[in-house]
Tab-separated table of C-alpha atoms in Angstrom:
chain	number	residue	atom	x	y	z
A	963	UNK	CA	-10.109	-23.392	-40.784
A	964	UNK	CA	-8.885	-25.704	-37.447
A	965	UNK	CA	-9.295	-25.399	-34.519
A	966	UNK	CA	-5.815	-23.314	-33.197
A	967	UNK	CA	-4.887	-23.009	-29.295
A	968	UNK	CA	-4.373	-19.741	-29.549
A	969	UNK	CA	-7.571	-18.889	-31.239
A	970	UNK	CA	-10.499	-17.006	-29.377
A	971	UNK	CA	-12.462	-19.509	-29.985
A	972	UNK	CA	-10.467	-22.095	-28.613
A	973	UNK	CA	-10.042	-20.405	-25.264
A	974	UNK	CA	-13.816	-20.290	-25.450
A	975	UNK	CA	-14.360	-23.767	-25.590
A	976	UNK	CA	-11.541	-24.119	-22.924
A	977	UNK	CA	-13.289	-22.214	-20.896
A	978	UNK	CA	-16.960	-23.798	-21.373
A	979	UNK	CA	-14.851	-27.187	-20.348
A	980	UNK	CA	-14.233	-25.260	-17.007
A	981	UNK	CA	-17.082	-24.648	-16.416
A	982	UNK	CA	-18.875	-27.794	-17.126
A	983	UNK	CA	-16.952	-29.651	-14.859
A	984	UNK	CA	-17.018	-27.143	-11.724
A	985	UNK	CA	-20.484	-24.655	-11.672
A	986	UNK	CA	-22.275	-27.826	-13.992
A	987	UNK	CA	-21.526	-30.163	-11.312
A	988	UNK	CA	-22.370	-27.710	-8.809
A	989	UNK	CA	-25.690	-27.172	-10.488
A	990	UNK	CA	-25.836	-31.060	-10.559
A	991	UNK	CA	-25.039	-32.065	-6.837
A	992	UNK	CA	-27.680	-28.848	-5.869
A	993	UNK	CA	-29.893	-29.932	-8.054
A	994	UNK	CA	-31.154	-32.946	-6.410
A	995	UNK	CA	-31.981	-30.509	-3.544
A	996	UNK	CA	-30.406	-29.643	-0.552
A	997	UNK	CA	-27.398	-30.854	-1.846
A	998	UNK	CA	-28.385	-34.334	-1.925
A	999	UNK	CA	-29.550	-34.576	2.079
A	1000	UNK	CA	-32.457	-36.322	3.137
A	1001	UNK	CA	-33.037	-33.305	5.426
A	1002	UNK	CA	-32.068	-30.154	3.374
A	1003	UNK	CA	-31.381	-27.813	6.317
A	1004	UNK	CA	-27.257	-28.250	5.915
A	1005	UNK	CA	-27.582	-27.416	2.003
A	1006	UNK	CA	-30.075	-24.806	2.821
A	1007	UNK	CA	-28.196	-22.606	5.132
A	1008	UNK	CA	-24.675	-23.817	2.672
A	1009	UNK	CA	-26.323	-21.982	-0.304
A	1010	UNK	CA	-27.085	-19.274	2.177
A	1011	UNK	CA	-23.610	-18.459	3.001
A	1012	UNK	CA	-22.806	-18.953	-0.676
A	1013	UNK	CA	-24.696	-16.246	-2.505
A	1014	UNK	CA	-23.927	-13.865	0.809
A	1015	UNK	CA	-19.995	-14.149	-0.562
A	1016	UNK	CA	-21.269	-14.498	-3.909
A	1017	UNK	CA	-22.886	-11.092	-4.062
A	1018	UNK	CA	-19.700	-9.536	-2.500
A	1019	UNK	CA	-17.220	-10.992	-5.083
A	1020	UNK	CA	-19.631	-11.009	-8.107
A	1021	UNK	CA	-18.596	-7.086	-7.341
A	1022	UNK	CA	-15.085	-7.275	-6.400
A	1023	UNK	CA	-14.236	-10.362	-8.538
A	1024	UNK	CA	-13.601	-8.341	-11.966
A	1025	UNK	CA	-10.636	-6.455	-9.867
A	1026	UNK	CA	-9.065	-10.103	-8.248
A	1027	UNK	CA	-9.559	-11.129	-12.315
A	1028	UNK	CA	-7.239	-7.745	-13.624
A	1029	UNK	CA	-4.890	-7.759	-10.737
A	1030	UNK	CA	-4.542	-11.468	-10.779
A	1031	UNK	CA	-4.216	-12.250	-14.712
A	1032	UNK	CA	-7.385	-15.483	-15.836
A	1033	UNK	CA	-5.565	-18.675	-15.515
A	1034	UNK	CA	-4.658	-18.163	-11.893
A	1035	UNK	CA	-7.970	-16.885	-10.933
A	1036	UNK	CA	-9.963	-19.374	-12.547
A	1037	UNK	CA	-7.550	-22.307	-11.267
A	1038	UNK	CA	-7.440	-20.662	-7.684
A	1039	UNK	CA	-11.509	-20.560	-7.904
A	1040	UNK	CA	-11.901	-24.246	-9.257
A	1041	UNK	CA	-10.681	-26.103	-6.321
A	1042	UNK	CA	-13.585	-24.151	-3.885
A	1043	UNK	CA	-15.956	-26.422	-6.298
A	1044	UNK	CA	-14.466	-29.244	-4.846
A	1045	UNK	CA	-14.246	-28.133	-1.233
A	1046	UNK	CA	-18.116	-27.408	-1.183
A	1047	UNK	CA	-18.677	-31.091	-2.995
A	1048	UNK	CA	-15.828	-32.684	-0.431
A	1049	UNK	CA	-17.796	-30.892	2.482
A	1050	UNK	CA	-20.853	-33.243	2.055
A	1051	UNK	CA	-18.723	-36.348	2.879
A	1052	UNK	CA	-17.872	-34.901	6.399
A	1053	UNK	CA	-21.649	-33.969	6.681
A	1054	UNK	CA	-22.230	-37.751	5.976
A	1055	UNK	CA	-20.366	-39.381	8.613
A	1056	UNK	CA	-20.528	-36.683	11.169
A	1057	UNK	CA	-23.537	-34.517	11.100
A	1058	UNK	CA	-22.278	-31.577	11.974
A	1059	UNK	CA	-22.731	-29.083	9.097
A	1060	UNK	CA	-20.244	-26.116	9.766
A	1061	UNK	CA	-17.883	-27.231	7.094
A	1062	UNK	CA	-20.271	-27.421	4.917
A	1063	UNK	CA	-21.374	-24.166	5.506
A	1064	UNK	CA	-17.740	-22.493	5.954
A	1065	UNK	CA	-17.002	-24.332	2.857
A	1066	UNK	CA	-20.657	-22.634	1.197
A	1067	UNK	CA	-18.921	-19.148	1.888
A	1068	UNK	CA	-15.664	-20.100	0.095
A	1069	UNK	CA	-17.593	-21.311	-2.969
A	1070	UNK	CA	-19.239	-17.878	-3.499
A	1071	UNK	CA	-15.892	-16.298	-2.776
A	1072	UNK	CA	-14.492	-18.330	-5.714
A	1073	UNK	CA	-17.703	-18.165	-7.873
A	1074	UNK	CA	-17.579	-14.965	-7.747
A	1075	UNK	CA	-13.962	-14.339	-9.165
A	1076	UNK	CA	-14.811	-17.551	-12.001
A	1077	UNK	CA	-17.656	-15.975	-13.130
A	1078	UNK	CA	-15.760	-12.510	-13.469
A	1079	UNK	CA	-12.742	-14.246	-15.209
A	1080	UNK	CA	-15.315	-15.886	-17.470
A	1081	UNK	CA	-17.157	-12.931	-18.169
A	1082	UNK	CA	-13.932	-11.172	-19.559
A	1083	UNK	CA	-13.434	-13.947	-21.670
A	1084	UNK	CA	-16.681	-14.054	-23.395
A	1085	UNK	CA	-16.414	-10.391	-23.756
A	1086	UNK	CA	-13.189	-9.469	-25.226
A	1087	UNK	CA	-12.097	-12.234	-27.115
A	1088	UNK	CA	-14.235	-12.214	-29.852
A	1089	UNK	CA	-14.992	-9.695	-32.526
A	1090	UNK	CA	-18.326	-7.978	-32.018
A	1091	UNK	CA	-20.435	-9.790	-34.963
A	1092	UNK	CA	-19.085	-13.251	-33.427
A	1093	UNK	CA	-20.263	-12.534	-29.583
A	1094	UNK	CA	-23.495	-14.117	-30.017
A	1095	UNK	CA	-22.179	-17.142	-31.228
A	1096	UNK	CA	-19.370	-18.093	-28.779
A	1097	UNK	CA	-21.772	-17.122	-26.089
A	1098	UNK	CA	-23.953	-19.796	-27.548
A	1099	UNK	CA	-21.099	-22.329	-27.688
A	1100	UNK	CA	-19.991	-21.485	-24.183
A	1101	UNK	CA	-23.559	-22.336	-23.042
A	1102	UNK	CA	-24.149	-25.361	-24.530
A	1103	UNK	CA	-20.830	-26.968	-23.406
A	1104	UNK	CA	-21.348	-25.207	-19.580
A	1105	UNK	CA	-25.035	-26.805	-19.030
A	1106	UNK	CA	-24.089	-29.774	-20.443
A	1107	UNK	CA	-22.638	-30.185	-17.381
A	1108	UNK	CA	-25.535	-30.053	-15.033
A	1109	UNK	CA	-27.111	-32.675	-17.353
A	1110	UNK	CA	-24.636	-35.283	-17.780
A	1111	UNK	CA	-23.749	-34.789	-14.047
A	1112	UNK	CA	-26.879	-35.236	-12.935
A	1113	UNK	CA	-26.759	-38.828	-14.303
A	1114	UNK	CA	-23.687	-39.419	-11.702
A	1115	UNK	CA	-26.141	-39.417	-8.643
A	1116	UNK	CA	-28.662	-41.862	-10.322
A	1117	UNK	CA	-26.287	-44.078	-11.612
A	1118	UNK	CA	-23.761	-44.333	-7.819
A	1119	UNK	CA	-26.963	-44.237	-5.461
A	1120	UNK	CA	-29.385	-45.849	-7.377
A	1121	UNK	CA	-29.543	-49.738	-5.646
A	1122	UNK	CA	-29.187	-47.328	-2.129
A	1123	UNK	CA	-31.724	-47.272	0.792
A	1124	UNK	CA	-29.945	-44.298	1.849
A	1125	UNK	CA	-32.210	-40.930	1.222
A	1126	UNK	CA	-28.870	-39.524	1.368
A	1127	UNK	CA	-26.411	-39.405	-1.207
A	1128	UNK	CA	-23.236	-41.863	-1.147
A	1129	UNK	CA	-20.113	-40.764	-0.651
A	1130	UNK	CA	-18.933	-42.163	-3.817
A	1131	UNK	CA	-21.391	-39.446	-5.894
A	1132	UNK	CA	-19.520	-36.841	-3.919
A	1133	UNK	CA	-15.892	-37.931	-4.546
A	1134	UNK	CA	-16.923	-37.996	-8.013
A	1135	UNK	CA	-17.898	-35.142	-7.765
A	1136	UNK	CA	-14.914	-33.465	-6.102
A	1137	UNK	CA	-12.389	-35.319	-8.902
A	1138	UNK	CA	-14.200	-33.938	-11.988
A	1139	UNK	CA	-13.994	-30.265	-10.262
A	1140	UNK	CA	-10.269	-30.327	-9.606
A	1141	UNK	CA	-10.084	-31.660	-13.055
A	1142	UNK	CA	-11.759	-28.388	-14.026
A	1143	UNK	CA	-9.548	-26.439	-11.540
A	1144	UNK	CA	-6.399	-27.581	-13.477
A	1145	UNK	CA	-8.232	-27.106	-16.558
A	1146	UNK	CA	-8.135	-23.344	-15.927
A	1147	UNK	CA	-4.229	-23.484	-16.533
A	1148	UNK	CA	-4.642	-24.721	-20.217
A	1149	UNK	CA	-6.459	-21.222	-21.056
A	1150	UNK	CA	-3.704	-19.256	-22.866
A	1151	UNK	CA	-2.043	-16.098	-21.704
A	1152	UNK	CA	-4.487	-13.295	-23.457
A	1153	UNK	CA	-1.878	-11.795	-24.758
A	1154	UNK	CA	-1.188	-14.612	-26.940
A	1155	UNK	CA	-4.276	-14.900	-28.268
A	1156	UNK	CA	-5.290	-14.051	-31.609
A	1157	UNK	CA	-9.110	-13.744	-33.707
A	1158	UNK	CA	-9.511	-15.167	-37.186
A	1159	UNK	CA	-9.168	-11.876	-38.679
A	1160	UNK	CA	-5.304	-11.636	-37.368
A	1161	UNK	CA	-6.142	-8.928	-34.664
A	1162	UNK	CA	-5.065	-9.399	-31.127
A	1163	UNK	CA	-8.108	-9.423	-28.374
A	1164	UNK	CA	-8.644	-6.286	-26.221
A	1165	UNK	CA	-6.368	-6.720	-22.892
A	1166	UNK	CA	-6.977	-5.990	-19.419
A	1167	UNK	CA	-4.186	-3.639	-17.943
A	1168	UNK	CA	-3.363	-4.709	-14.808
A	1169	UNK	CA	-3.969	-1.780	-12.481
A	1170	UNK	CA	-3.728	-1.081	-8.748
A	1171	UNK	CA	-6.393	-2.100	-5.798
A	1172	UNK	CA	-7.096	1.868	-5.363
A	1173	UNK	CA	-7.890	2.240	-9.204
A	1174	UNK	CA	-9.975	-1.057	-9.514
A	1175	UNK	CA	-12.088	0.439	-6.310
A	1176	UNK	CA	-12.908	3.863	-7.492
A	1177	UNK	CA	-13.594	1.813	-11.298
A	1178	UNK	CA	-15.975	-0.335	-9.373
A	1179	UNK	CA	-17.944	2.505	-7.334
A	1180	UNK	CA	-18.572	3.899	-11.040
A	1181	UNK	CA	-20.625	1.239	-11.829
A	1182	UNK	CA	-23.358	1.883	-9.184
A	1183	UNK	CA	-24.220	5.028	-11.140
A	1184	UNK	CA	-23.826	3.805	-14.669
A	1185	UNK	CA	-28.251	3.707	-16.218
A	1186	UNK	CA	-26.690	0.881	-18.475
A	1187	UNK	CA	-25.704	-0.781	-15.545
A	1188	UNK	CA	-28.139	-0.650	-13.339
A	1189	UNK	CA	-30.831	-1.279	-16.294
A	1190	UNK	CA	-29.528	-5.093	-15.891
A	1191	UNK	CA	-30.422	-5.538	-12.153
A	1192	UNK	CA	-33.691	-6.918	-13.003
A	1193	UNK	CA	-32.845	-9.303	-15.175
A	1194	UNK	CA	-30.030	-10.995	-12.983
A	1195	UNK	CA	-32.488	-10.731	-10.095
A	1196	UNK	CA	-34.582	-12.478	-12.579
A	1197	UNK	CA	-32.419	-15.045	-13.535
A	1198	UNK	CA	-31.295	-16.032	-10.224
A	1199	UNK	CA	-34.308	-15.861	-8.116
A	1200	UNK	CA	-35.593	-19.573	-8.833
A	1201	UNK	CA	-32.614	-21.612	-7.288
A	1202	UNK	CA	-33.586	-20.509	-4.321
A	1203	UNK	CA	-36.523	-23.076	-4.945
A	1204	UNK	CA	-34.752	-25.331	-7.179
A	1205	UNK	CA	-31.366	-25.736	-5.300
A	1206	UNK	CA	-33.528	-26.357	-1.931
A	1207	UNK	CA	-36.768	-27.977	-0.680
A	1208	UNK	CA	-38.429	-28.547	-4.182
A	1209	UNK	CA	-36.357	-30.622	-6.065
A	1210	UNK	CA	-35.220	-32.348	-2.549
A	1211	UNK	CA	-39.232	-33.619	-2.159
């Protein structure tokens, strides 16, 4: 059977498109360390300010996602990609790095709600037996992007002196993110969308900010819950290294 658009899986792969083009280019530009400084301080403090927000609105970001509907969210969240990438070309010919810090802080705001709006996605759109294999599809198209965007520095700075990278890198940079941004509004309406099987997925009823609070606060006492918190501690903890002084020697 063909690919339809209004297909779970579909979405999916819509979705792993978004993804590759704004956190895979993200992990790209951080990955050359210190987001592509000679001296890493700016990036440094930048990814400081970014998981501060991010750890506020990895919480609050499943409530923004019900109240404000997937397509929105995820288009809304796209463009701070591109501010954080576009902040590194005022860093170049100024110095000063408050932008690029203010701009740090917005990312993890937007992250935040992405990775929320994406989690839904993965979760409710397909059937239970098939979760393991969109996940798998999702990944593969998402770090793709870190890979194939990590060629863009080599390729733009490679004849430069600079230990700095060009702007050119970063524009690039800041186009393919918006082109993920407006990506986002491709993703069908979920209630449109339809499994295999016929069956409509599971939707999110929008709610009120008072009810998505108190649904929130439940989660700090849920075992299943908190039995994750290692494991995303776990799976986190090494870009501080990566994203800084390491991969910037």
């Amino acid at each position: 059977m063909g690919l339809r658009y209004y297909s779970a899986m579909t979405q999916v792969i819509i979705v792993g498109f978004v993804c590759f083009l704004c956190p895979g280019m993200f992990n790209a530009l951080n990955g050359t360390g210190g987001g592509g400084q000679l001296d890493p301080t700016a990036g440094n403090n930048a990814n400081t300010a970014l998981y501060s927000t991010f750890v506020v609105f990895g919480i609050l970001g499943g409530a923004i996602v019900n109240l404000c509907g997937v397509r929105w969210t995820i288009f809304g969240s796209g463009f701070t990609y591109a501010l954080y990438s576009g902040s590194y070309i005022y860093l170049n010919h100024t110095g000063n790095s408050s932008f690029t810090i203010a701009a740090g802080a917005i990312l993890g705001i937007g992250a935040g709600i992405l990775w929320a709006a994406q989690g839904m996605i993965m979760v409710s759109y397909p059937r239970e037996e098939e979760k393991g294999h969109y996940i798998a599809i999702f990944w593969v198209i998402f770090n793709l992007g870190g890979m194939l965007g990590g060629i863009l520095p080599f390729a733009i700075n490679y004849h430069s002196d600079s230990g700095s990278l060009a702007d050119g890198v970063y524009i690039a940079f800041v186009i393919l993110e918006c082109l993920g941004a407006f990506l986002g509004l491709a993703l069908a309406p979920p209630a449109k969308v339809t499994r295999d099987d016929g069956s409509s997925v599971v939707l999110v009823k929008y709610t009120n900010l008072g009810t998505e609070t108190i649904e929130i606060l439940k989660l700090f006492i849920n075992p299943l819950m908190l039995g994750l918190l290692p494991m995303c501690f776990t799976s986190n903890f090494f870009y501080t290294y990566q994203f800084d002084n390491i991969n910037g020697a």
